Short mmCIF file of C-alpha atoms in Angstrom, two decimals:
data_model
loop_
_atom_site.label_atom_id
_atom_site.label_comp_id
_atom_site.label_asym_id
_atom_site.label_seq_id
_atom_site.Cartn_x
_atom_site.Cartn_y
_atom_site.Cartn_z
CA UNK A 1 -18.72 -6.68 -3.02
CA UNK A 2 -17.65 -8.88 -5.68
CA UNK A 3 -17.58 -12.63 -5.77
CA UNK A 4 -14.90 -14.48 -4.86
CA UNK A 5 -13.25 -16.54 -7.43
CA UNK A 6 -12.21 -19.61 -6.28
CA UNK A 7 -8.66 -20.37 -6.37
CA UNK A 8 -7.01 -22.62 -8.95
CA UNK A 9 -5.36 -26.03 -7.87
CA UNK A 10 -2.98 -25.29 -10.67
CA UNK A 11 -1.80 -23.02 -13.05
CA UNK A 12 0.69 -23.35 -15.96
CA UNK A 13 0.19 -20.46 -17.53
CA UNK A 14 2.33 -17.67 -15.65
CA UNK A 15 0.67 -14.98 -17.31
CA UNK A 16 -3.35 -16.35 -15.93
CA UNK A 17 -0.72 -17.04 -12.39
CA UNK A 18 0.48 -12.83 -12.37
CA UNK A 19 -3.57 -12.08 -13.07
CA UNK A 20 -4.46 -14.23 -10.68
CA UNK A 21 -2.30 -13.86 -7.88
CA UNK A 22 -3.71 -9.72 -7.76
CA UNK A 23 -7.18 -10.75 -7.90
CA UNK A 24 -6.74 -13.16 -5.34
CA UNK A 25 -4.30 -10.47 -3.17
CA UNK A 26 -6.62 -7.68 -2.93
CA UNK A 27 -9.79 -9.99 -1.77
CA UNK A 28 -7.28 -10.64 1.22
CA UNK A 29 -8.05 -14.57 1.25
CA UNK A 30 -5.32 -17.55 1.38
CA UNK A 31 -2.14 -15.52 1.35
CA UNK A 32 0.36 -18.17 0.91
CA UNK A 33 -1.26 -19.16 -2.19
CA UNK A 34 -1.61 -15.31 -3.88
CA UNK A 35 2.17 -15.77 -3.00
CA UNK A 36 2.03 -18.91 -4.72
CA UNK A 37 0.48 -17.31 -7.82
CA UNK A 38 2.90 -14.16 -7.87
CA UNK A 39 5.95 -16.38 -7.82
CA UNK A 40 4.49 -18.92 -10.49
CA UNK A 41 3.96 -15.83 -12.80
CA UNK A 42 7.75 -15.43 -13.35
CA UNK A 43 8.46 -19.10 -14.40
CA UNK A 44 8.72 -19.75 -17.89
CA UNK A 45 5.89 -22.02 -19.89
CA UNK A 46 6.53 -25.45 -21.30
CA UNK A 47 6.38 -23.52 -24.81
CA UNK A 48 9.16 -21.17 -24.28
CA UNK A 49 6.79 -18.61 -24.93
CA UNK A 50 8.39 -14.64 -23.49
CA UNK A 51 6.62 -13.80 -20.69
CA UNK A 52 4.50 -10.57 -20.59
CA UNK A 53 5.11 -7.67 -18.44
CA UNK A 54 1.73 -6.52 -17.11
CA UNK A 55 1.31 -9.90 -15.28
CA UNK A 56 4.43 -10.11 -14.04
CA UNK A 57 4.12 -6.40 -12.72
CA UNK A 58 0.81 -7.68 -11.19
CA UNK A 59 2.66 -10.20 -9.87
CA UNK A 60 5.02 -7.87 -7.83
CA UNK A 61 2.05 -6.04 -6.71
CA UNK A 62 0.73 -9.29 -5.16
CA UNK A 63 4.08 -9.71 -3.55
CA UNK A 64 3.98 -6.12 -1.91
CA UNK A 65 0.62 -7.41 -0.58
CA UNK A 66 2.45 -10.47 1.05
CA UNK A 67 5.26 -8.41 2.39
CA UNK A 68 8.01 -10.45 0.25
CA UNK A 69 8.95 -6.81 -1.11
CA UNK A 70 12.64 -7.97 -1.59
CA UNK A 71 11.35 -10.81 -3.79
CA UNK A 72 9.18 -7.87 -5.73
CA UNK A 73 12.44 -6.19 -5.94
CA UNK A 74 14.26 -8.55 -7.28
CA UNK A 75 11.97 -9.11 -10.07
CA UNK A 76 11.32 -5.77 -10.56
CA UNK A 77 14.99 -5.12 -11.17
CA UNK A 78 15.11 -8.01 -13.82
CA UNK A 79 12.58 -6.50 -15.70
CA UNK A 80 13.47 -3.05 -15.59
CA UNK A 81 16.55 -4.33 -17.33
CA UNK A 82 14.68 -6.30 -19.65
CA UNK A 83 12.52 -3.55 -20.53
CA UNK A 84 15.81 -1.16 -21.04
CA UNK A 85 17.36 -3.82 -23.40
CA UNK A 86 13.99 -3.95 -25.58
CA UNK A 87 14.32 -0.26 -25.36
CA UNK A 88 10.41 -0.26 -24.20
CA UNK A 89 9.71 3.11 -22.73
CA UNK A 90 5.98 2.18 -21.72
CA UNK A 91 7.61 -1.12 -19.83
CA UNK A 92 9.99 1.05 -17.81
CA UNK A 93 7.90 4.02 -17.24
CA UNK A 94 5.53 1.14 -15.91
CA UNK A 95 8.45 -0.60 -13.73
CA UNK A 96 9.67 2.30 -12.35
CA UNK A 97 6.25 3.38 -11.23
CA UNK A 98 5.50 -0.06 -9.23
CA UNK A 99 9.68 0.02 -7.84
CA UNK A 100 8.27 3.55 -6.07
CA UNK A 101 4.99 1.91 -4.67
CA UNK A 102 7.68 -0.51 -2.93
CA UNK A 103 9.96 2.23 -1.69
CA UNK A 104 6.89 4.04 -0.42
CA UNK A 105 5.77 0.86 1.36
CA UNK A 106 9.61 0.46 2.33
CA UNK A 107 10.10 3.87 3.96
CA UNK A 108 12.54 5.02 1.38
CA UNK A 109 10.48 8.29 -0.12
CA UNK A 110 14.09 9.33 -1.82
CA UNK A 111 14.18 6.36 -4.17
CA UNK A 112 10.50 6.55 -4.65
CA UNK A 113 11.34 10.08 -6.07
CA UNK A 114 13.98 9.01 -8.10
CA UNK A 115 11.94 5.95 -10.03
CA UNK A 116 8.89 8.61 -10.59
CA UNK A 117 11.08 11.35 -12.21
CA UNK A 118 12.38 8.71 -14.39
CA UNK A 119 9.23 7.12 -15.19
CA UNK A 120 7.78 10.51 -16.04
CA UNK A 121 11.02 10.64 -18.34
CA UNK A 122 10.32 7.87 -20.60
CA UNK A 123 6.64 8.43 -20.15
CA UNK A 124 5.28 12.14 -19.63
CA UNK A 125 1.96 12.64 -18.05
CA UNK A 126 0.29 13.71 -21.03
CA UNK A 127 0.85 9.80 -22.74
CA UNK A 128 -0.16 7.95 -19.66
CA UNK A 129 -3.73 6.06 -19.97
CA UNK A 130 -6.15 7.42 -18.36
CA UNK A 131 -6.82 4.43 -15.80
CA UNK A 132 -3.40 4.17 -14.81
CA UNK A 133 -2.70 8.13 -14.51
CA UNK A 134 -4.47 8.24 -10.64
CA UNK A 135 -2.03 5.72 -9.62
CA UNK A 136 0.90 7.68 -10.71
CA UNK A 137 -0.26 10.78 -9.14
CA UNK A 138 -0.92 9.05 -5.77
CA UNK A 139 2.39 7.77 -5.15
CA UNK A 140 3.59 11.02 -6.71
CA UNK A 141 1.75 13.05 -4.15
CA UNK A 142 2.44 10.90 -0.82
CA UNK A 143 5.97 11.03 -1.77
CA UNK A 144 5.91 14.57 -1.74
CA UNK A 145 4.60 14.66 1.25
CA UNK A 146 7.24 11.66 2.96
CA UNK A 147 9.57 14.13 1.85
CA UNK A 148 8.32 17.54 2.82
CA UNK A 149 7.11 19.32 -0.44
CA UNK A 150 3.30 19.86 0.70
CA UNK A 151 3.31 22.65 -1.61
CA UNK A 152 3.79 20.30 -4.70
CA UNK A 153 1.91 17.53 -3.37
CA UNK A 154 -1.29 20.17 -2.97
CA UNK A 155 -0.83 21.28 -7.05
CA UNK A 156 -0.90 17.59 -7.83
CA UNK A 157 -4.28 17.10 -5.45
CA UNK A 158 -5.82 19.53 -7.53
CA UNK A 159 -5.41 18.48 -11.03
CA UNK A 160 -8.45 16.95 -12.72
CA UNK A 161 -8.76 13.54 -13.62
CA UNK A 162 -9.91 12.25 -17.01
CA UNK A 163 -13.43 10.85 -17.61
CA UNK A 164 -12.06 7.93 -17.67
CA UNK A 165 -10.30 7.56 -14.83
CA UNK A 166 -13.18 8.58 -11.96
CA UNK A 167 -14.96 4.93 -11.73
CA UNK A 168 -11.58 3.22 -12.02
CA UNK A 169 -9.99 1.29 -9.26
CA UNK A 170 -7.28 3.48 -9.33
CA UNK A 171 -9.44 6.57 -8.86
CA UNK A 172 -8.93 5.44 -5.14
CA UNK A 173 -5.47 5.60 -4.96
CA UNK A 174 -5.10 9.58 -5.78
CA UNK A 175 -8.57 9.82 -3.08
CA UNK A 176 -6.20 8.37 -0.48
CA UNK A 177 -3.41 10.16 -1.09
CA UNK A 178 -5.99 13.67 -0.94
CA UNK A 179 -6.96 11.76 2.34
CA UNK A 180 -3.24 12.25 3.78
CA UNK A 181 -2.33 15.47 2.53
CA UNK A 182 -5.40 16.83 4.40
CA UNK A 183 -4.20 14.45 7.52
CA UNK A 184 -1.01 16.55 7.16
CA UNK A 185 -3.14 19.88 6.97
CA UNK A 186 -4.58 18.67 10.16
CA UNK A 187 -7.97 18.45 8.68
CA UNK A 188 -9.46 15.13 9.84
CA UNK A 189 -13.21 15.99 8.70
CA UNK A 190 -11.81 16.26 4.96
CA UNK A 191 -9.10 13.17 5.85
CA UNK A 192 -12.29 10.89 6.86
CA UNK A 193 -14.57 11.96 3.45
CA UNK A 194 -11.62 11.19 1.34
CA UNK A 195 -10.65 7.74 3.27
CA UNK A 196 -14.28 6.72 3.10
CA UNK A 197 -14.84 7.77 -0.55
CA UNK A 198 -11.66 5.20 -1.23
CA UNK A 199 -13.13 2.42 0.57
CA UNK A 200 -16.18 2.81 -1.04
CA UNK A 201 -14.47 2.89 -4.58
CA UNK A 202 -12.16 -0.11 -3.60
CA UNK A 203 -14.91 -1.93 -1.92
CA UNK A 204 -17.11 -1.30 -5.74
CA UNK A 205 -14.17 -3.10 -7.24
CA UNK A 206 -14.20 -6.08 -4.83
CA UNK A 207 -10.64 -4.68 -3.20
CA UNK A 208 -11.31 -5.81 0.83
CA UNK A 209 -7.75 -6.26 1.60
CA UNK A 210 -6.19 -3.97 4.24
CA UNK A 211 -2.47 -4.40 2.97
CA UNK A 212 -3.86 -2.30 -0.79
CA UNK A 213 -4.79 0.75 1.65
CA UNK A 214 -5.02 1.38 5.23
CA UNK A 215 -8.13 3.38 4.63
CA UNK A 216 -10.19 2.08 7.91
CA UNK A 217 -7.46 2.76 10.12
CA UNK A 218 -6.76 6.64 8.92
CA UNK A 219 -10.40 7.02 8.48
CA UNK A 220 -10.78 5.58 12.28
CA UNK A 221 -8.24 8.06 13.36
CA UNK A 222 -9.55 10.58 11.78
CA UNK A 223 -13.14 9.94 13.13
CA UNK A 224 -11.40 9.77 16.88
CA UNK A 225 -9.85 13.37 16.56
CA UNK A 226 -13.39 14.55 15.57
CA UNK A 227 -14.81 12.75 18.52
CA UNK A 228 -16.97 9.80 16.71
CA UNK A 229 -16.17 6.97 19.19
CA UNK A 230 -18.40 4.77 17.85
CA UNK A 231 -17.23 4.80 14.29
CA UNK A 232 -13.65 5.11 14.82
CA UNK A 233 -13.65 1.75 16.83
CA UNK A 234 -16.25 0.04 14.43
CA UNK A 235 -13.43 0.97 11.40
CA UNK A 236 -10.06 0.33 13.53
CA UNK A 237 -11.94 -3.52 14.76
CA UNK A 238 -12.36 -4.24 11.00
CA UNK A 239 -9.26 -3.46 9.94
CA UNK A 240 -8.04 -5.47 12.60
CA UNK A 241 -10.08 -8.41 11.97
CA UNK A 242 -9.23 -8.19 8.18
CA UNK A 243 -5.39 -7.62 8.39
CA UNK A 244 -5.59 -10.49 11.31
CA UNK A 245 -6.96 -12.52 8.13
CA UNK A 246 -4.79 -11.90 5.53
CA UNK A 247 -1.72 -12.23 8.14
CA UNK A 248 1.11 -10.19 6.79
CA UNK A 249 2.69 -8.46 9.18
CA UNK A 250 2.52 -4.52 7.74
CA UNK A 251 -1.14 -4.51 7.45
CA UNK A 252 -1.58 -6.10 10.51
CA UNK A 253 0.94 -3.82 12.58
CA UNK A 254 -1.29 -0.67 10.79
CA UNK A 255 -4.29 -1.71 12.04
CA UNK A 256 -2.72 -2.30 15.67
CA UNK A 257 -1.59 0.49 15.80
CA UNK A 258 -4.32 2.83 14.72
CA UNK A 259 -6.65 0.76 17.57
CA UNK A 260 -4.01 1.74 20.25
CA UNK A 261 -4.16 5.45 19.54
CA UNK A 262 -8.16 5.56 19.68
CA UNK A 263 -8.55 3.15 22.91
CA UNK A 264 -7.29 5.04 25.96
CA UNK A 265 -7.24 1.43 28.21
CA UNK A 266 -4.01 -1.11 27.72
CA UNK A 267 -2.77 1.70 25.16
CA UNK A 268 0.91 1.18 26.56
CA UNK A 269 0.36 -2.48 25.96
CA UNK A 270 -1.43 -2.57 22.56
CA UNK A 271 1.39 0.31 21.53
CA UNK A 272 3.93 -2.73 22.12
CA UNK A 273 1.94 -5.30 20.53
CA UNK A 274 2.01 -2.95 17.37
CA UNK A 275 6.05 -2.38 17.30
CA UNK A 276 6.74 -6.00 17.87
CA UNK A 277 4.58 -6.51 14.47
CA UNK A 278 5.75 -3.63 12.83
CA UNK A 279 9.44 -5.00 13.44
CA UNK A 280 8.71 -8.32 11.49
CA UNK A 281 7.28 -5.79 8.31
CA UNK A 282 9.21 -3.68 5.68
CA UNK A 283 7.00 -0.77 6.46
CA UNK A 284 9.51 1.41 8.24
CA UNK A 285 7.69 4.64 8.33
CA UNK A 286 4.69 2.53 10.22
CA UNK A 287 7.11 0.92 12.73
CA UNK A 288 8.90 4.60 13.32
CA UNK A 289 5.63 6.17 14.14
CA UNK A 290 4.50 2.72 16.40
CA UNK A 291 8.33 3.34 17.97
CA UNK A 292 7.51 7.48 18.67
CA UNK A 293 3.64 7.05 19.71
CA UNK A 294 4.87 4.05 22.65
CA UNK A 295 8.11 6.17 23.53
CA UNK A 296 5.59 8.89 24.33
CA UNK A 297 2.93 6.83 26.19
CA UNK A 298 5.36 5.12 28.39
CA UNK A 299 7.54 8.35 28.67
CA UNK A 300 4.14 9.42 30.56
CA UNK A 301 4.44 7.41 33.32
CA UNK A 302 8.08 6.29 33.60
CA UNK A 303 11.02 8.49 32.55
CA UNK A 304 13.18 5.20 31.03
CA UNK A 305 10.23 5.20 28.84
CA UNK A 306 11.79 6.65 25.81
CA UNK A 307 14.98 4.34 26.00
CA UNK A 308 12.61 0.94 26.82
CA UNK A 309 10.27 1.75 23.60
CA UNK A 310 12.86 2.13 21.04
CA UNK A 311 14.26 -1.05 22.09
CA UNK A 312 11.23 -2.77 21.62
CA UNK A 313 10.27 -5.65 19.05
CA UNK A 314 12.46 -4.19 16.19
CA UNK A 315 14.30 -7.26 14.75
CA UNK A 316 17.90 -6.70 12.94
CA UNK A 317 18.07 -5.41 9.67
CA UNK A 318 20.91 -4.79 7.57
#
């Protein structure tokens, strides 16, 4: 793993604060100061300088990694119509693309649909650089698959990557999104060899934190369904231990969880521990599969079970 840089007592230049603030996000170390670092990268310099886009799109990412996605939002929308006023089809293509990482994250696979097919209108596949093209065809295939087109999500599995691309950080999103599709073709040996070929690719590039991929916890599942005990406890505990460190609440609630559904004792228990966390996170789809898996444990035993679990730790949202 990579060094860890050590974190700045100041910055004043919000572009080096956007930078920053990722580098910082994805070691999964001092959260409320990557925060600190994604908000500085959207307040103007003492020279009146513009600010750039890439950090400030790095910036969001950080954000997404802090669960403040309606800040990200926010910003994202700003520059989207920024970008549209400069009439800066890169910019847009590259807004959109990060708005349907957040939807994904949010549980809304619809919009996430939407901001990729008009991305890929400003910016067709065949002008994207190389290192950012795996990215766009990971959140292109797992919202396929949020949304039920398998079929389409399995053409985009299969198409090549560039040279360039295979070493890149980014190689690991499109391996994790191979990982789920073969989750959803109820294939966990291929599932696990995909989630541990993006952890080792992430872990290459210094990227610990749980909250950039879940891959322990799928790859833990997927070890439990082929009957590897040991190894899907090992993964689940360090998940645990690293979401526990970086403290938002979506990672966290993941890796919960996934450690309820491979430990048979206190699962009930450990099922509610998961929803309560899951209710204080934007990751919907998480907290509706933590809602359905302790609905079905306690429906086990007790018949109100059902009713009980889907009142449990889900806070009010509009």
């Amino acid at each position: 793993m990579l060094p860890v840089p050590a974190l700045p007592d100041a910055v004043h230049n919000p572009a080096v604060a956007g930078i920053w603030a990722w580098e910082h996000g994805v070691v999964g170390l001092h959260r409320e100061e990557v925060r600190r670092l994604a908000r500085s990268a959207f307040v103007p310099g003492a020279f009146g300088r513009p600010l750039l886009v890439v950090p400030r799109l790095l910036g969001c990412r950080a954000l997404l990694l802090t669960d403040d996605g309606d800040e990200a939002e926010n910003h994202l929308g700003a520059l989207l119509d920024e970008a549209r006023r400069e009439r800066a089809a890169i910019s847009v293509a590259h807004i959109l693309t990060v708005r349907a990482e957040l939807h994904i994250r949010h549980g809304r696979p619809d919009a996430a649909a939407r901001d990729l097919a008009a991305a890929e209108a400003e910016l067709p596949l065949e002008r994207l650089h190389p290192l950012f093209l795996p990215y766009w065809l990971a959140l292109t295939m797992i919202t396929d698959l949020q949304n039920g087109h398998v079929g389409r999500a399995r053409e985009t599995a299969a198409r090549p990557l560039p040279p360039l691309a295979h070493e890149s950080a980014t190689a690991a999103q499109f391996l994790f999104a191979r990982g789920v599709l073969a989750r959803t073709d109820d294939d966990p040996q291929q599932a696990r060899e995909y989630f541990r070929a993006c952890g080792r690719r992430l872990l290459q590039h210094g990227c610990v934190n749980p909250a950039v991929q879940p891959w322990r916890s799928l790859a833990a599942e997927a070890a439990h369904a082929l009957g590897d005990t040991e190894e899907a406890r090992r993964l689940a505990g360090e998940e645990l231990r690293l979401a526990r460190r970086w403290g938002a609440p979506s990672p966290l609630g993941r890796a919960q969880l996934s450690l309820a559904l491979i430990r048979e004792e206190d699962r009930v228990e450990n099922l509610r521990t998961a929803v309560a966390t899951l209710g204080e996170a934007p990751a919907r789809t998480a907290y509706t599969r933590a809602v359905l898996e302790l609905a079905q444990a306690r429906s086990a035993g007790d018949p109100r079970g059902p009713a009980l679990a889907l009142g449990a730790g889900r806070r009010s949202r509009p």
